[in-house]
Amino acid sequence: MSTQSVLDRLSAWDHTPHEGDPMVDCLLDDVALAKAEIERLQAIIDSRPAINAGLPGTYIRWSRSIYVMEAAHVLETAQ
């Protein structure tokens, strides 16, 4: 699952018809935090090309995959 596909799924959750239910609202808060964290980390990665150039591609992919898996877990738990 790519970072963008996770962000797209998280964005879809922003407009759930069940808002107002305390359990759903709590979940939506968690989803919003996960989305914000992914976007923050992606911005850091994208803003530091000199650092990225010095890192092996496998490390960059591994680092991104950790956050993508965590966000995917949040989405799977919600369903």
PDB file of C-alpha atoms in Angstrom:
ATOM      1  CA  MET A   1       0.000   0.000   0.000  1.00  0.00           C
ATOM      2  CA  SER A   2       1.510   3.328  -1.023  1.00  0.00           C
ATOM      3  CA  THR A   3       1.627   6.444   1.096  1.00  0.00           C
ATOM      4  CA  GLN A   4      -0.766   8.170  -1.303  1.00  0.00           C
ATOM      5  CA  SER A   5      -3.301   5.339  -1.201  1.00  0.00           C
ATOM      6  CA  VAL A   6      -3.291   5.459   2.601  1.00  0.00           C
ATOM      7  CA  LEU A   7      -3.751   9.235   2.514  1.00  0.00           C
ATOM      8  CA  ASP A   8      -6.634   8.806   0.065  1.00  0.00           C
ATOM      9  CA  ARG A   9      -8.310   6.272   2.360  1.00  0.00           C
ATOM     10  CA  LEU A  10      -7.766   8.519   5.369  1.00  0.00           C
ATOM     11  CA  SER A  11      -9.315  11.437   3.486  1.00  0.00           C
ATOM     12  CA  ALA A  12     -12.366   9.334   2.696  1.00  0.00           C
ATOM     13  CA  TRP A  13     -12.863   8.796   6.423  1.00  0.00           C
ATOM     14  CA  ASP A  14     -13.027  12.561   6.949  1.00  0.00           C
ATOM     15  CA  HIS A  15     -16.585  12.537   5.585  1.00  0.00           C
ATOM     16  CA  THR A  16     -18.143   9.555   7.345  1.00  0.00           C
ATOM     17  CA  PRO A  17     -21.938   9.710   7.766  1.00  0.00           C
ATOM     18  CA  HIS A  18     -21.636   8.461  11.353  1.00  0.00           C
ATOM     19  CA  GLU A  19     -20.110  11.603  12.828  1.00  0.00           C
ATOM     20  CA  GLY A  20     -21.585  12.400  16.212  1.00  0.00           C
ATOM     21  CA  ASP A  21     -21.281   8.844  17.517  1.00  0.00           C
ATOM     22  CA  PRO A  22     -18.659   9.054  20.315  1.00  0.00           C
ATOM     23  CA  MET A  23     -16.868   5.867  19.199  1.00  0.00           C
ATOM     24  CA  VAL A  24     -16.749   7.014  15.581  1.00  0.00           C
ATOM     25  CA  ASP A  25     -15.629  10.503  16.589  1.00  0.00           C
ATOM     26  CA  CYS A  26     -12.778   9.004  18.613  1.00  0.00           C
ATOM     27  CA  LEU A  27     -11.788   6.862  15.631  1.00  0.00           C
ATOM     28  CA  LEU A  28     -11.966   9.862  13.297  1.00  0.00           C
ATOM     29  CA  ASP A  29      -9.669  11.774  15.649  1.00  0.00           C
ATOM     30  CA  ASP A  30      -7.162   8.895  15.511  1.00  0.00           C
ATOM     31  CA  VAL A  31      -7.433   8.743  11.727  1.00  0.00           C
ATOM     32  CA  ALA A  32      -6.889  12.506  11.460  1.00  0.00           C
ATOM     33  CA  LEU A  33      -3.790  12.234  13.660  1.00  0.00           C
ATOM     34  CA  ALA A  34      -2.423   9.370  11.541  1.00  0.00           C
ATOM     35  CA  LYS A  35      -3.038  11.344   8.355  1.00  0.00           C
ATOM     36  CA  ALA A  36      -1.351  14.443   9.784  1.00  0.00           C
ATOM     37  CA  GLU A  37       1.650  12.382  10.899  1.00  0.00           C
ATOM     38  CA  ILE A  38       2.046  10.777   7.466  1.00  0.00           C
ATOM     39  CA  GLU A  39       1.845  14.185   5.790  1.00  0.00           C
ATOM     40  CA  ARG A  40       4.334  15.668   8.280  1.00  0.00           C
ATOM     41  CA  LEU A  41       6.840  12.872   7.771  1.00  0.00           C
ATOM     42  CA  GLN A  42       6.447  12.964   3.996  1.00  0.00           C
ATOM     43  CA  ALA A  43       7.092  16.717   4.044  1.00  0.00           C
ATOM     44  CA  ILE A  44      10.260  16.143   6.064  1.00  0.00           C
ATOM     45  CA  ILE A  45      11.462  13.467   3.664  1.00  0.00           C
ATOM     46  CA  ASP A  46      10.646  15.615   0.628  1.00  0.00           C
ATOM     47  CA  SER A  47      12.293  18.726   2.074  1.00  0.00           C
ATOM     48  CA  ARG A  48      15.662  17.120   2.702  1.00  0.00           C
ATOM     49  CA  PRO A  49      16.957  15.864  -0.632  1.00  0.00           C
ATOM     50  CA  ALA A  50      20.591  16.086   0.476  1.00  0.00           C
ATOM     51  CA  ILE A  51      19.905  13.799   3.414  1.00  0.00           C
ATOM     52  CA  ASN A  52      17.765  11.517   1.277  1.00  0.00           C
ATOM     53  CA  ALA A  53      20.519  11.280  -1.325  1.00  0.00           C
ATOM     54  CA  GLY A  54      22.845   9.923   1.343  1.00  0.00           C
ATOM     55  CA  LEU A  55      20.411   7.291   2.554  1.00  0.00           C
ATOM     56  CA  PRO A  56      20.040   3.953   0.850  1.00  0.00           C
ATOM     57  CA  GLY A  57      16.764   3.641  -1.009  1.00  0.00           C
ATOM     58  CA  THR A  58      15.931   0.572   1.045  1.00  0.00           C
ATOM     59  CA  TYR A  59      16.101   2.599   4.255  1.00  0.00           C
ATOM     60  CA  ILE A  60      13.818   5.300   2.862  1.00  0.00           C
ATOM     61  CA  ARG A  61      11.292   2.682   1.694  1.00  0.00           C
ATOM     62  CA  TRP A  62      11.511   0.881   5.048  1.00  0.00           C
ATOM     63  CA  SER A  63      10.961   4.118   6.971  1.00  0.00           C
ATOM     64  CA  ARG A  64       7.936   5.073   4.879  1.00  0.00           C
ATOM     65  CA  SER A  65       6.480   1.580   5.108  1.00  0.00           C
ATOM     66  CA  ILE A  66       6.404   1.720   8.909  1.00  0.00           C
ATOM     67  CA  TYR A  67       4.080   4.715   8.881  1.00  0.00           C
ATOM     68  CA  VAL A  68       2.006   3.363   6.013  1.00  0.00           C
ATOM     69  CA  MET A  69       1.509   0.074   7.885  1.00  0.00           C
ATOM     70  CA  GLU A  70       0.474   1.895  11.053  1.00  0.00           C
ATOM     71  CA  ALA A  71      -2.065   3.974   9.152  1.00  0.00           C
ATOM     72  CA  ALA A  72      -3.337   0.885   7.323  1.00  0.00           C
ATOM     73  CA  HIS A  73      -3.767  -0.844  10.686  1.00  0.00           C
ATOM     74  CA  VAL A  74      -5.887   2.068  11.918  1.00  0.00           C
ATOM     75  CA  LEU A  75      -8.069   1.793   8.816  1.00  0.00           C
ATOM     76  CA  GLU A  76      -8.428  -1.990   9.102  1.00  0.00           C
ATOM     77  CA  THR A  77      -9.335  -1.716  12.775  1.00  0.00           C
ATOM     78  CA  ALA A  78     -12.002   0.834  11.886  1.00  0.00           C
ATOM     79  CA  GLN A  79     -13.722  -1.410   9.370  1.00  0.00           C
TER      80      GLN A  79
END
